[in-house]
XYZ file of C-alpha atoms in Angstrom:
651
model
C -42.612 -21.885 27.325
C -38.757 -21.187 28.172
C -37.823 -17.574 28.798
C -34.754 -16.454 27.218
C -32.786 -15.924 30.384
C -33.017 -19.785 30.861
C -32.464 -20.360 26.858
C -29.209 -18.324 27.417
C -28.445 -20.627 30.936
C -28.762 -23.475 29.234
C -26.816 -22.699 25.822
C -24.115 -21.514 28.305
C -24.107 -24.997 30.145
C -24.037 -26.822 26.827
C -21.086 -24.896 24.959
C -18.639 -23.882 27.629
C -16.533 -25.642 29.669
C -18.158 -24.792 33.304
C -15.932 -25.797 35.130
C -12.034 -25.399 34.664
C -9.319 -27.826 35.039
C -8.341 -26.521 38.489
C -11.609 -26.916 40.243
C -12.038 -30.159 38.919
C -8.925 -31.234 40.254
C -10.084 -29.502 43.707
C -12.947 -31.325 43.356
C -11.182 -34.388 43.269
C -9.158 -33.614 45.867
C -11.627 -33.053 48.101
C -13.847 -36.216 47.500
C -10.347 -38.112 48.363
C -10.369 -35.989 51.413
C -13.641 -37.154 52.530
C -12.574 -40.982 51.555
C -9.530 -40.311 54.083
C -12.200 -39.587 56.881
C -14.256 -42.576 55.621
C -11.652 -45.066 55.722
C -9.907 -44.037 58.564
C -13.085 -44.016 60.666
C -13.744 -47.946 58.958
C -10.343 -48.993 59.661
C -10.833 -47.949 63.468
C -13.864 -49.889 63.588
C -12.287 -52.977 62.156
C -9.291 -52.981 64.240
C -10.519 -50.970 67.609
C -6.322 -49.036 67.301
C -6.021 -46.383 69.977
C -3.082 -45.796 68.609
C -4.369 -44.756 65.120
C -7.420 -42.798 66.716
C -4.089 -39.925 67.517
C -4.972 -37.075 65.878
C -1.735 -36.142 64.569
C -1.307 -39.707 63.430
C -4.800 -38.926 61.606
C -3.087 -35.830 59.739
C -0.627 -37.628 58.604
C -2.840 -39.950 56.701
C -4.669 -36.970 55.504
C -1.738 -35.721 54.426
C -0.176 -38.572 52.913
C -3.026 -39.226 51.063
C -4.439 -36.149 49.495
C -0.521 -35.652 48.340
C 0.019 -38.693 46.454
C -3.112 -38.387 44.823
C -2.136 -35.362 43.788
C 0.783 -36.163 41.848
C -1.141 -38.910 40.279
C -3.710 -37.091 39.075
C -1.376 -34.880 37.966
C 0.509 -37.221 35.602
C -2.787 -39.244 34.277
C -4.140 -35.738 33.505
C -8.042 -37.098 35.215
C -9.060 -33.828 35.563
C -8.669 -33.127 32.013
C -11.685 -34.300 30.575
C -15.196 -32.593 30.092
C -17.342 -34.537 33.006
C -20.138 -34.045 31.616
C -18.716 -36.247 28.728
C -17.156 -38.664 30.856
C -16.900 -42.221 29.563
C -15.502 -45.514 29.792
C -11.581 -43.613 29.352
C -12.506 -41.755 32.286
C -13.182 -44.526 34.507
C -9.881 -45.738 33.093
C -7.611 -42.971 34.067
C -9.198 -42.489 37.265
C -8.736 -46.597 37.994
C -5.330 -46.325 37.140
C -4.329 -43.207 38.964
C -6.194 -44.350 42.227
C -3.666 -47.804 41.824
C -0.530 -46.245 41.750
C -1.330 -43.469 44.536
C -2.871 -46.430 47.103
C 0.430 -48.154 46.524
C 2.329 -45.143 47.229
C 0.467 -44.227 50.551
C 0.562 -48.257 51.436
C 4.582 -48.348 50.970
C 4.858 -44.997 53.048
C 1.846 -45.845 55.670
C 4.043 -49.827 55.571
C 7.493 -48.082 55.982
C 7.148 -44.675 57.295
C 4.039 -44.062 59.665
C 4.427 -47.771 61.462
C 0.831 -49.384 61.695
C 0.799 -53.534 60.994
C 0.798 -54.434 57.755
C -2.593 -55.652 57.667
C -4.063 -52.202 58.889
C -1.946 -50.655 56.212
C -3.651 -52.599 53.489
C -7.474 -52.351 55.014
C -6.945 -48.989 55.012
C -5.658 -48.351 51.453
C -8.250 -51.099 50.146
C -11.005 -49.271 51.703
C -9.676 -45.438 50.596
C -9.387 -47.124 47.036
C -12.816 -48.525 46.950
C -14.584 -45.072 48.768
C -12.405 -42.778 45.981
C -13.185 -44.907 42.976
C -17.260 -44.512 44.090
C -17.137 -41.069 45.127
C -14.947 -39.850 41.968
C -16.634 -41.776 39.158
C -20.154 -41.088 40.508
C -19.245 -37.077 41.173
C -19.286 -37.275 37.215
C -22.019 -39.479 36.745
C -24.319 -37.206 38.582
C -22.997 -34.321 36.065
C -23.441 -36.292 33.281
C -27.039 -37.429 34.182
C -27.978 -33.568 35.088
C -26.684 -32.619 31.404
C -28.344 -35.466 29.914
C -31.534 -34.474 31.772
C -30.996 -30.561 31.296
C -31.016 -31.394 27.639
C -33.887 -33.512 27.059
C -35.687 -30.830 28.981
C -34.739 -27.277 27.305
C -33.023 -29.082 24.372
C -35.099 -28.300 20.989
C -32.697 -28.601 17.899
C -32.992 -31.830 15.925
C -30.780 -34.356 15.640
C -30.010 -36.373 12.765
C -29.756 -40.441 13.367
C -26.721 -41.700 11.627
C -24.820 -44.954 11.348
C -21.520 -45.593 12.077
C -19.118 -47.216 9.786
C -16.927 -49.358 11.660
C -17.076 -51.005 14.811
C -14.293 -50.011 17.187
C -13.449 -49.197 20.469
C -12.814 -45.518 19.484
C -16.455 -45.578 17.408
C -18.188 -46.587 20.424
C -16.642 -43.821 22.449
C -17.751 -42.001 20.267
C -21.697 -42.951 19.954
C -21.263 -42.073 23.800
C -20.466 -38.901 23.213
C -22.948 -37.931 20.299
C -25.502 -39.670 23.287
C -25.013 -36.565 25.450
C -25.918 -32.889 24.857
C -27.608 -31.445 21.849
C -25.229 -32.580 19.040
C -26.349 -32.184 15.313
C -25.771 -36.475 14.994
C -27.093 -39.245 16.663
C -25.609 -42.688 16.501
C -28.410 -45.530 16.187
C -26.105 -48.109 15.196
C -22.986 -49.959 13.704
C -22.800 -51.327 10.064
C -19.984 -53.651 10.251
C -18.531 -56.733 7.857
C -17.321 -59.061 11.013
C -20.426 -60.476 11.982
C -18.453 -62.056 15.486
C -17.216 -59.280 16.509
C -16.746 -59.559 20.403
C -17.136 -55.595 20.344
C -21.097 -56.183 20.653
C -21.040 -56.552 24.032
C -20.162 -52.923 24.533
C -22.616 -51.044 23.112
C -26.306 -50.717 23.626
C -27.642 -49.511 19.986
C -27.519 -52.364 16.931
C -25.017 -53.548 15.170
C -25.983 -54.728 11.460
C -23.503 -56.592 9.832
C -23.053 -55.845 5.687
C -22.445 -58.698 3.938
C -23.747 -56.965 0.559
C -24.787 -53.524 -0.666
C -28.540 -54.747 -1.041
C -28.277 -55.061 2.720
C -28.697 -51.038 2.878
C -31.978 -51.053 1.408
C -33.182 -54.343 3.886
C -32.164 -51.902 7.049
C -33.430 -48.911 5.670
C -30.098 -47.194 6.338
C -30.032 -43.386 5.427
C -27.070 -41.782 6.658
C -23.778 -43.496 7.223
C -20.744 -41.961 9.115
C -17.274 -42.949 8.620
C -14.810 -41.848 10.918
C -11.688 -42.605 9.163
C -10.678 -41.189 5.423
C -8.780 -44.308 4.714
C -11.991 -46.972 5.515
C -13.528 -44.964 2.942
C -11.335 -45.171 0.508
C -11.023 -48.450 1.105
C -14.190 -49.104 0.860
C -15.332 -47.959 -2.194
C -17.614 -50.601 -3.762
C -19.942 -50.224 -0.924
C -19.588 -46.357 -1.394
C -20.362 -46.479 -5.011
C -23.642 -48.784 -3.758
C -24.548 -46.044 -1.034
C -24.061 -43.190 -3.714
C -26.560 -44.670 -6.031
C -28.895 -45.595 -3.242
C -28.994 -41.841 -2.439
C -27.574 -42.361 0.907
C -26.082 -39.293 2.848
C -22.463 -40.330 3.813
C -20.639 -37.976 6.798
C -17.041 -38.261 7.731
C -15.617 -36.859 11.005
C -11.778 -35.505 10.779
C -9.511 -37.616 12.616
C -9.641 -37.373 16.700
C -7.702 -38.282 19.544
C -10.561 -39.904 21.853
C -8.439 -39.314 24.734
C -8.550 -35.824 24.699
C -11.740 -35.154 26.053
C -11.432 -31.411 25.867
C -11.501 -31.471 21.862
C -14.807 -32.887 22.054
C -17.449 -30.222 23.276
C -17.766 -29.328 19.697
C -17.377 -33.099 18.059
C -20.322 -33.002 15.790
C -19.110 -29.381 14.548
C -16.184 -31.902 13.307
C -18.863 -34.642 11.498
C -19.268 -33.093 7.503
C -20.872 -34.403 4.448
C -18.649 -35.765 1.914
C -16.794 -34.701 -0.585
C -15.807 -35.601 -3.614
C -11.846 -34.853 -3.054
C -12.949 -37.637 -0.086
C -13.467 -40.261 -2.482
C -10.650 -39.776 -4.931
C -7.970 -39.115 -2.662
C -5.630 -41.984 -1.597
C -4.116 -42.901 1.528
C -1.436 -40.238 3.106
C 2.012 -40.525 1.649
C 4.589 -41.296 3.677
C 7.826 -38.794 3.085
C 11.117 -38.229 4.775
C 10.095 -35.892 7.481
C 13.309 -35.905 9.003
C 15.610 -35.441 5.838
C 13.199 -32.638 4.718
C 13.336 -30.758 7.957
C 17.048 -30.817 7.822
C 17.458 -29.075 4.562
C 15.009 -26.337 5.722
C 15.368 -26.046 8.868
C 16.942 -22.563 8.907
C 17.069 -21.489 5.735
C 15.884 -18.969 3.875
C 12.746 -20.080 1.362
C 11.282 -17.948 -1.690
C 8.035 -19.455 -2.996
C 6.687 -17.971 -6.456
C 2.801 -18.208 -7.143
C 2.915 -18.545 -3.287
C -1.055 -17.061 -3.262
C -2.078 -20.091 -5.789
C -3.414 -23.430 -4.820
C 0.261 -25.115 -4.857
C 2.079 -22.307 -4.027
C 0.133 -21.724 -0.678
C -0.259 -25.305 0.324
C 3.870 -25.019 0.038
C 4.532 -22.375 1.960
C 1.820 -24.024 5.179
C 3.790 -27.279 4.998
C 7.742 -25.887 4.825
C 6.371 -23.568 7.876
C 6.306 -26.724 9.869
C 9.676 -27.336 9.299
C 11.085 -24.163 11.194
C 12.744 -22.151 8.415
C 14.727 -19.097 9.251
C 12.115 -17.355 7.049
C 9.895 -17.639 3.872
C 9.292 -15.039 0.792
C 6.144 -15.443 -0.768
C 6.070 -13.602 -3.861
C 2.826 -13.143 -6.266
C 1.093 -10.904 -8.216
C -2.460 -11.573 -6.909
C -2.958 -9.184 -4.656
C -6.164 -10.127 -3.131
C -5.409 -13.771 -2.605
C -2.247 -12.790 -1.419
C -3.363 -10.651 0.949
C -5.903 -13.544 1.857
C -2.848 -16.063 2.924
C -1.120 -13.347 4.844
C -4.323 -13.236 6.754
C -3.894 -17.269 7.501
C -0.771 -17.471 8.268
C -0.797 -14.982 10.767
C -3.795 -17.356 12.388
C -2.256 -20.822 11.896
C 1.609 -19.644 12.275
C 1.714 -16.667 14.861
C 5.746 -17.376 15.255
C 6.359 -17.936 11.566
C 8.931 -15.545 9.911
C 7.062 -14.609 6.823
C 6.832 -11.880 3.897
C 4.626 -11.080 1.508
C 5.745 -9.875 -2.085
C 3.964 -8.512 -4.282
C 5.462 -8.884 -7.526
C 6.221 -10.277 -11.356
C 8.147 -13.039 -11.586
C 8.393 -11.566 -15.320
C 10.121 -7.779 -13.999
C 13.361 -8.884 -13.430
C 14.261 -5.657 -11.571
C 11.811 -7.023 -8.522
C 12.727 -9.847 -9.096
C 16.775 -8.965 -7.979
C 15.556 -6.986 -5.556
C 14.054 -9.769 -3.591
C 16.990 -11.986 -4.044
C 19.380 -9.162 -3.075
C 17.423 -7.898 0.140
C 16.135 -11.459 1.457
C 19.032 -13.562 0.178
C 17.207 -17.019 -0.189
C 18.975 -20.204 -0.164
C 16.134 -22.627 -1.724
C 13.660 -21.433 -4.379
C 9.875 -23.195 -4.784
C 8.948 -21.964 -8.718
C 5.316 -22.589 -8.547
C 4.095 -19.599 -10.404
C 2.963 -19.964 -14.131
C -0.052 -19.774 -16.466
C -1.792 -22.864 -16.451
C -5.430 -22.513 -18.259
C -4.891 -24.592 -21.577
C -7.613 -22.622 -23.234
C -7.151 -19.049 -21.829
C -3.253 -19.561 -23.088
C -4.587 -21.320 -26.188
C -5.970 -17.975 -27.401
C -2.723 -15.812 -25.566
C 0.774 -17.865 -26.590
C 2.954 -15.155 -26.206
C 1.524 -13.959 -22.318
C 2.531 -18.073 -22.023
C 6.082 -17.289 -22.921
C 6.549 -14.344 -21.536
C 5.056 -15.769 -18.243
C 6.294 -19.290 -18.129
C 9.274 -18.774 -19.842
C 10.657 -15.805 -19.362
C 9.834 -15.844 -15.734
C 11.455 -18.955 -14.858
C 14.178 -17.615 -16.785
C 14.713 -14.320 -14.728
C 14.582 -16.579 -11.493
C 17.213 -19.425 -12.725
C 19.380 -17.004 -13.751
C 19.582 -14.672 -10.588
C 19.533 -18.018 -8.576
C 22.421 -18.845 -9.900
C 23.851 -15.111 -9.308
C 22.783 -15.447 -5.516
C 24.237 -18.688 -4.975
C 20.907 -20.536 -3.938
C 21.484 -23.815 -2.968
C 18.327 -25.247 -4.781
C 15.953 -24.343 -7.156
C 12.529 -26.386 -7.481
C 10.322 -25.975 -10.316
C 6.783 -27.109 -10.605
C 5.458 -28.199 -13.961
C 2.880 -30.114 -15.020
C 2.052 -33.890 -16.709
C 1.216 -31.651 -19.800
C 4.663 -31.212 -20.992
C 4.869 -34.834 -22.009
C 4.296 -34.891 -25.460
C 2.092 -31.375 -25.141
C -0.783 -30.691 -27.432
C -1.151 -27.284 -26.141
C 0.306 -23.854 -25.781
C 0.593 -24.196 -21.703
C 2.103 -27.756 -21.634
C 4.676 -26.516 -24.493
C 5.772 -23.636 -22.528
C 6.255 -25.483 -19.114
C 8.403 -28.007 -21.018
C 10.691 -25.122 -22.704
C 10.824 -23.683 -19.219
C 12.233 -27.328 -18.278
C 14.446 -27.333 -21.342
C 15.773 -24.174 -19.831
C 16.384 -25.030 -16.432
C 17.964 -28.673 -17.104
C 20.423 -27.083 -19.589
C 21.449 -24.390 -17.204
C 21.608 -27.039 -14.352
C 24.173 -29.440 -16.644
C 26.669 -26.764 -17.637
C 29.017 -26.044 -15.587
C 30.486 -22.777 -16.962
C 26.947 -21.040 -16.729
C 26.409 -22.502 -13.120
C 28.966 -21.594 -11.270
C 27.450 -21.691 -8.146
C 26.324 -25.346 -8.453
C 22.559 -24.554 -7.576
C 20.663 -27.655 -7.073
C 18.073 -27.683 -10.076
C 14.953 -30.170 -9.561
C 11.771 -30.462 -11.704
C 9.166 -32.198 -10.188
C 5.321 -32.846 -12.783
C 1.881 -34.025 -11.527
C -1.249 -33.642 -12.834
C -4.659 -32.539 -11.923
C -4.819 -31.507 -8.405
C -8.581 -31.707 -6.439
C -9.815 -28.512 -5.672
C -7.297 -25.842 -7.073
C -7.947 -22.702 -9.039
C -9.692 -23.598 -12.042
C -9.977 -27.102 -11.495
C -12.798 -29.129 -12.775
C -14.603 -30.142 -9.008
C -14.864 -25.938 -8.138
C -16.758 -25.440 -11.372
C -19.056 -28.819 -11.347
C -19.939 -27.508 -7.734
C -20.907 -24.542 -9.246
C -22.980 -25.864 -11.500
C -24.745 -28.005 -8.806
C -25.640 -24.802 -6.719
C -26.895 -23.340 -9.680
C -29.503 -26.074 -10.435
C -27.736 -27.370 -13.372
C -26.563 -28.342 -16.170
C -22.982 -29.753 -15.611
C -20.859 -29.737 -18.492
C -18.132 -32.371 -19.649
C -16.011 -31.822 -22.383
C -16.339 -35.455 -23.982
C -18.064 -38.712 -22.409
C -14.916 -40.474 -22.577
C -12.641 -37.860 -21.209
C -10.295 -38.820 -18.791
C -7.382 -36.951 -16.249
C -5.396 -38.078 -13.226
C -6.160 -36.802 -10.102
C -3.953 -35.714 -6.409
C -4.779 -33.713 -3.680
C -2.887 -30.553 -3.267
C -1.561 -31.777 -0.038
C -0.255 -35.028 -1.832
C 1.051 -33.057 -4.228
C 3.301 -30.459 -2.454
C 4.125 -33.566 0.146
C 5.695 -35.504 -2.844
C 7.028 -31.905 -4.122
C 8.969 -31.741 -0.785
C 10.412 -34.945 -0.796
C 11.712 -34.779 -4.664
C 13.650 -31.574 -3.808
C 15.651 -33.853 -1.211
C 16.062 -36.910 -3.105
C 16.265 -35.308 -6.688
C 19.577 -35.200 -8.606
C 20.454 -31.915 -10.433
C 19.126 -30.936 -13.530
C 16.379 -34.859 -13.434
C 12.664 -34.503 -13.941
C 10.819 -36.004 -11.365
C 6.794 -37.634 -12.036
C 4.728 -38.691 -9.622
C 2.739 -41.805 -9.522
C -0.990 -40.262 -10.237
C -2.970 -43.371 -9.271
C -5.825 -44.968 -11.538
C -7.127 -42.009 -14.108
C -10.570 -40.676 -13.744
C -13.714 -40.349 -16.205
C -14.440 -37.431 -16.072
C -18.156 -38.207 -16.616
C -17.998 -40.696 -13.500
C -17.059 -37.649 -11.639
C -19.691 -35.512 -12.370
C -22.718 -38.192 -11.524
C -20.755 -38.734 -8.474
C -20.732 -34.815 -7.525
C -24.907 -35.067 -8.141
C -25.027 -38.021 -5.777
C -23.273 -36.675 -3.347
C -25.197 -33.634 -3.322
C -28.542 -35.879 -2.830
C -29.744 -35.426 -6.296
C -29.834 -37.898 -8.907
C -28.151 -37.030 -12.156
C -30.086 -36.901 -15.585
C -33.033 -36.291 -13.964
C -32.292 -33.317 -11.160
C -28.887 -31.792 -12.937
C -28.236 -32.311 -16.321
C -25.182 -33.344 -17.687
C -24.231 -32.287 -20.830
C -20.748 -32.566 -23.242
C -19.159 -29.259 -24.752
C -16.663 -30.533 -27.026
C -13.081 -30.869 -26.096
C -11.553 -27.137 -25.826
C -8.532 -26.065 -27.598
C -5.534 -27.738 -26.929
C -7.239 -30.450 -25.093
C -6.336 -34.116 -24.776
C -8.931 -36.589 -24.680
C -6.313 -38.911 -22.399
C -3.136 -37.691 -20.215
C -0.209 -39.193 -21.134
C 1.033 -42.385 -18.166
C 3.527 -40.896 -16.049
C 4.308 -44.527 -14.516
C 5.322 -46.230 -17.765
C 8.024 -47.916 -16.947
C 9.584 -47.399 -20.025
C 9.762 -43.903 -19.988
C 10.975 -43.466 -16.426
C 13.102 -44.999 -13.699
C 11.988 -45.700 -9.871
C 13.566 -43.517 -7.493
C 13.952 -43.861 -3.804
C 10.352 -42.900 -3.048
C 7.441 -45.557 -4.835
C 5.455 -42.526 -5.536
C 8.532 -40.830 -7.625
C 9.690 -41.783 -10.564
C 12.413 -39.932 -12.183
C 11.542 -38.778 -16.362
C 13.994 -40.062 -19.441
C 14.149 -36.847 -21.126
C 15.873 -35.398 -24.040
C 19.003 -33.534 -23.552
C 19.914 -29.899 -24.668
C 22.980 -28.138 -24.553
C 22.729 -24.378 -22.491
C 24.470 -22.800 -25.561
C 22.318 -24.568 -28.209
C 18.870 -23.158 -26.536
C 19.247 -19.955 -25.275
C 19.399 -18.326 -28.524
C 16.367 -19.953 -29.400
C 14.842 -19.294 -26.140
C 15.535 -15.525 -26.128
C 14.733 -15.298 -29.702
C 11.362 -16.884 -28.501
C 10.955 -14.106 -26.048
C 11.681 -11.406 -28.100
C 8.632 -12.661 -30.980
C 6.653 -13.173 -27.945
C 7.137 -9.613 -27.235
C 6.125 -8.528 -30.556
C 2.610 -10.622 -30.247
C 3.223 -12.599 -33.036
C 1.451 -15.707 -32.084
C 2.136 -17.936 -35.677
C 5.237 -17.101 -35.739
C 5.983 -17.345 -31.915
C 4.544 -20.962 -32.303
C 6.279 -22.117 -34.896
C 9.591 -21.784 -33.263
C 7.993 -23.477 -30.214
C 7.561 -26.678 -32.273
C 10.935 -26.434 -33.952
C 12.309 -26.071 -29.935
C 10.034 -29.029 -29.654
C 9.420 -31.122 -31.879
C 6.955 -33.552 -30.138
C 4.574 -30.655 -29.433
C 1.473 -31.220 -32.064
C -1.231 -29.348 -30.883
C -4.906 -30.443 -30.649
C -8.182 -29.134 -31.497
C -6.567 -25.613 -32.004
C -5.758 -23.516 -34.567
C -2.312 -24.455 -34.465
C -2.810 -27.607 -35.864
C -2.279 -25.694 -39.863
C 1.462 -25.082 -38.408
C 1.571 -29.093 -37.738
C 1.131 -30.121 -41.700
C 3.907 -30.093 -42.873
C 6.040 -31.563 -39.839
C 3.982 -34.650 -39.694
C 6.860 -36.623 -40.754
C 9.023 -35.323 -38.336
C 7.090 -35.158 -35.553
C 5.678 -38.516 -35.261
C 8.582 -40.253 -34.544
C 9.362 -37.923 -31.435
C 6.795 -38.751 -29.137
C 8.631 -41.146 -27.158
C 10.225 -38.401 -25.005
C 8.104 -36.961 -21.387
């Protein structure tokens, strides 16, 4: 039996860092110390010198030599590493350092000290050879111990996976899963080059795929992909390995090099997730450009406690503004990002704001006491049946807030104003996709004439669609329904949306606001769309269930308001390409400032009186393409069908 005391020794040995840089790099030093002795003493018996027997003569190769290597391992950071992780890169930097210091001492020895040339280079060959031993089996011997330390007191399973992939990183890391008592095991490679010269370096298999019913001929149950674009790029094979109720892992992205990262590597290794498989490749944007229109500036970001809002905020705070406002009126997820971006942005100059977008007394106040110069709208309604049943909270909200916010922009002088909306206000069916496209009505108008702004504020719209995992998207709520056992629910079998990522989103979000024009609409290319239904047996599989048989999956009826397909953002007749592939820039119908806001504030003032028939009627006189779906709106659509139908050209 093992006593705690040793239980506690050992977890100690296995998750800290025993050693720290410094006495490593003593340590080293000394081992080259004791390769001085050894090759001074071998040169004196090759050559029989008196003259380098001199003592001080002796101290001066001591000296020489335990200074230069030094500096170099210094500057090829050797000491950085875990040792008892050390690998193949370790033998590396320590090969490479050891060069350039023996040809340092050898030019100083050659030029400085005065021995023959050929004692010079006996010497240095022999100090070179003696160092590389002594240094690279000082962390053998650790890494051995560790190895053997764990096999004795280690008791916590690990699980055998294999790895997708087979690269020079990949085996690094199977060497490092090898040692200590990680959660994964590497037993193998799967790989699709069947002469791949990379064989050679590894010691488990290497099974080359050449079709998915190769999985079942291995017997392969859990597959690790190190890289979120092989998966993606794989995706026939994942769709196989899904089906074939195969557990698939994915490790975040890691610089092998940096040894010290890797103590906790298999912490790192996760199962899949869904937002895994249906996001794309990262999207390039204008990093510099962006970082020069916020670099120092003052940013106010509405619905900053939301899924956009927040995801906002973290990315402009890498771009070293002179401060950012977040203003919502969620107070506990509000309270929750304050919390994170004191973690993840200790030097960020930040406030929270709690406040209504919709009370345009706080609303001033903010503008007056933090004077921003750009403006991120993301705050809105956005449930299409919750604002189905509520119209007028949807115009008072979406509507009247982004009016209170254009208008004192425009009063402050901010330099831009960006306003998120949504794929829903192209040709909208509902009561939330026929707000957000008055709200864009509103701020286009206001951005094109010139006598209401004065100030020349910058006025960009930018529209996407679904985004994977925010607040009350559809993934959260299938999850849900997994953990509870079941049933999933889908609206319709044939159902369909587009999905991004909220980083992908708020990336492309960024880069419109640069390359936008004043008072355009900006899309973004969504991708392929997505059955909805696909999704859901894909959220069983991943979970290791099978669908039908462990979770139901069931169809509700589409809700109120609800389309059956989203509308293609990337038809190229309905928008132009912009700078950016992934933006395209909206044809939209033009409205004069002084034609609409009489009908907009009209709108808010029936909005405030509750009457929802009324209220929407006016919205589908504002506009006219709105015909809503599945709701009990439709009645008010009878009599415009004439009228109507030939308006849905416009997004």
């Amino acid at each position: 039996m093992i006593n705690n005391t040793t239980r506690k020794i050992y977890k100690r040995f296995l998750e800290n860092r025993l050693l720290s840089r410094w006495f490593v790099l003593l340590i080293d030093l000394a081992i080259v110390t004791f390769a001085t002795i050894i090759s001074y003493i071998l040169t004196l018996q090759i050559y029989k010198n008196i003259h380098i027997v001199y003592h001080p003569v002796f101290f001066e190769y001591l000296a020489i030599t335990v200074l230069f290597n030094a500096v170099c391992f210094s500057i090829f950071k050797t000491y950085k590493g875990i040792v008892r992780y050390s690998t193949i890169h370790e033998f590396q930097k320590i090969l490479t350092s050891l060069l350039f210091a023996d040809l340092l001492i050898f030019l100083t020895l050659y030029k400085v000290i005065g021995p023959s040339g050929s004692v010079a280079v006996a010497y240095c060959s022999t100090l070179f050879l003696v160092s590389l031993v002594c240094l690279y089996g000082f962390r053998l011997v650790v890494v051995y111990t560790y190895q053997t330390l764990t096999r004795r007191f280690g008791n916590n399973p690990s699980i055998p996976v294999f790895v997708w992939g087979l690269n020079e990183d990949n085996i690094v890391l199977a060497q490092l899963l090898s040692t200590g008592n990680n959660r994964f095991r590497i037993i193998g490679f799967l790989t699709t080059e069947p002469d791949s010269k990379l064989k050679k370096l590894t010691n488990v298999p290497v099974l080359t795929i050449q079709k998915p019913e190769d999985f079942v001929k291995y017997k392969i149950k859990d597959i690790l992909f190190t890289k979120e674009d092989e998966l993606k790029n794989e995706a026939n094979y994942v769709e196989k390995l899904l089906s074939l109720n195969i557990r698939i892992y994915i490790s975040k992205q890691m610089n092998i090099d940096s040894l010290s990262q890797l103590s906790d590597i298999s912490r790192s290794i996760r199962p899949v997730q869904i937002e895994d498989l249906l996001g794309r490749p990262e999207i390039n944007i204008s990093l510099n450009v962006i970082a020069e229109n916020v670099q120092g500036k003052n940013i106010l970001v509405t619905g900053a406690a939301g899924s956009i809002g927040s995801e906002i905020v973290k990315q402009l705070a890498q771009f070293s503004p002179a401060s950012i406002i977040c203003l919502d009126q969620a107070e506990t997820p509000l309270n929750d990002l304050d919390i994170e971006l004191k973690k993840l942005y200790p030097c960020l100059n930040y406030t929270t704001i709690i406040g209504d977008v919709r009370n345009h007394t706080i609303i001033n106040f903010v503008f007056d006491k933090y004077k921003p110069n750009i403006v991120y709208h993301a705050a809105a309604y956005k449930h299409v049946p919750m604002m189905e049943r509520y119209p007028c909270e949807a115009i008072i909200t979406n509507v009247l807030g982004t009016k209170v916010l254009v208008d004192l922009a425009i009063e402050y002088d901010v330099e831009m104003f960006i306003m998120v909306s949504t794929d829903k206000a192209v040709n909208p069916t509902n009561i939330m996709g026929a707000t957000k496209r008055i709200a864009e009505i509103y701020v286009q108008s206001c951005a094109a004439d010139q006598k209401k702004n004065k100030s020349h504020t910058k006025f960009v719209t930018t529209r996407f669609g679904n985004v994977l995992g925010s607040n009350g998207s559809v993934i959260p709520l299938f999850r849900r329904q997994i953990e509870k056992g079941g049933p999933i629910t889908v609206t319709d079998p044939e159902i369909t949306r587009y999905f991004m990522t909220i980083p992908e989103a708020c990336r492309l979000v960024l880069e419109a606001s640069v390359i936008g024009k004043s008072g355009y609409i900006y899309v973004f290319d969504m991708g392929q769309p997505v059955r909805i239904y696909d999704l859901a047996k894909k959220m069983i599989e991943l979970a290791g269930l099978v669908p039908e048989r462990d979770i139901e999956i069931q169809f509700s009826g589409l809700r109120p308001g609800e389309k059956l397909y989203e509308e293609l953002l990337n038809d190229s007749e309905i928008t132009e390409q912009t700078s950016h592939k992934k933006i395209m820039m909206a044809k939209v119908r033009e409205y004069h400032f002084q034609d609409i806001l009489p009908q907009i504030e009209q709108l808010i003032l029936v909005a405030q009186t509750n009457d929802k028939y009324k209220l929407v009627r006016q919205m589908k006189v504002l506009v006219p393409e709105f015909v809503s779906n599945n709701s009990e709106f439709e009645q008010l659509d009878q009599n415009n069908i004439d009228t109507t139908s030939n308006s849905q050209i416009w997004v």
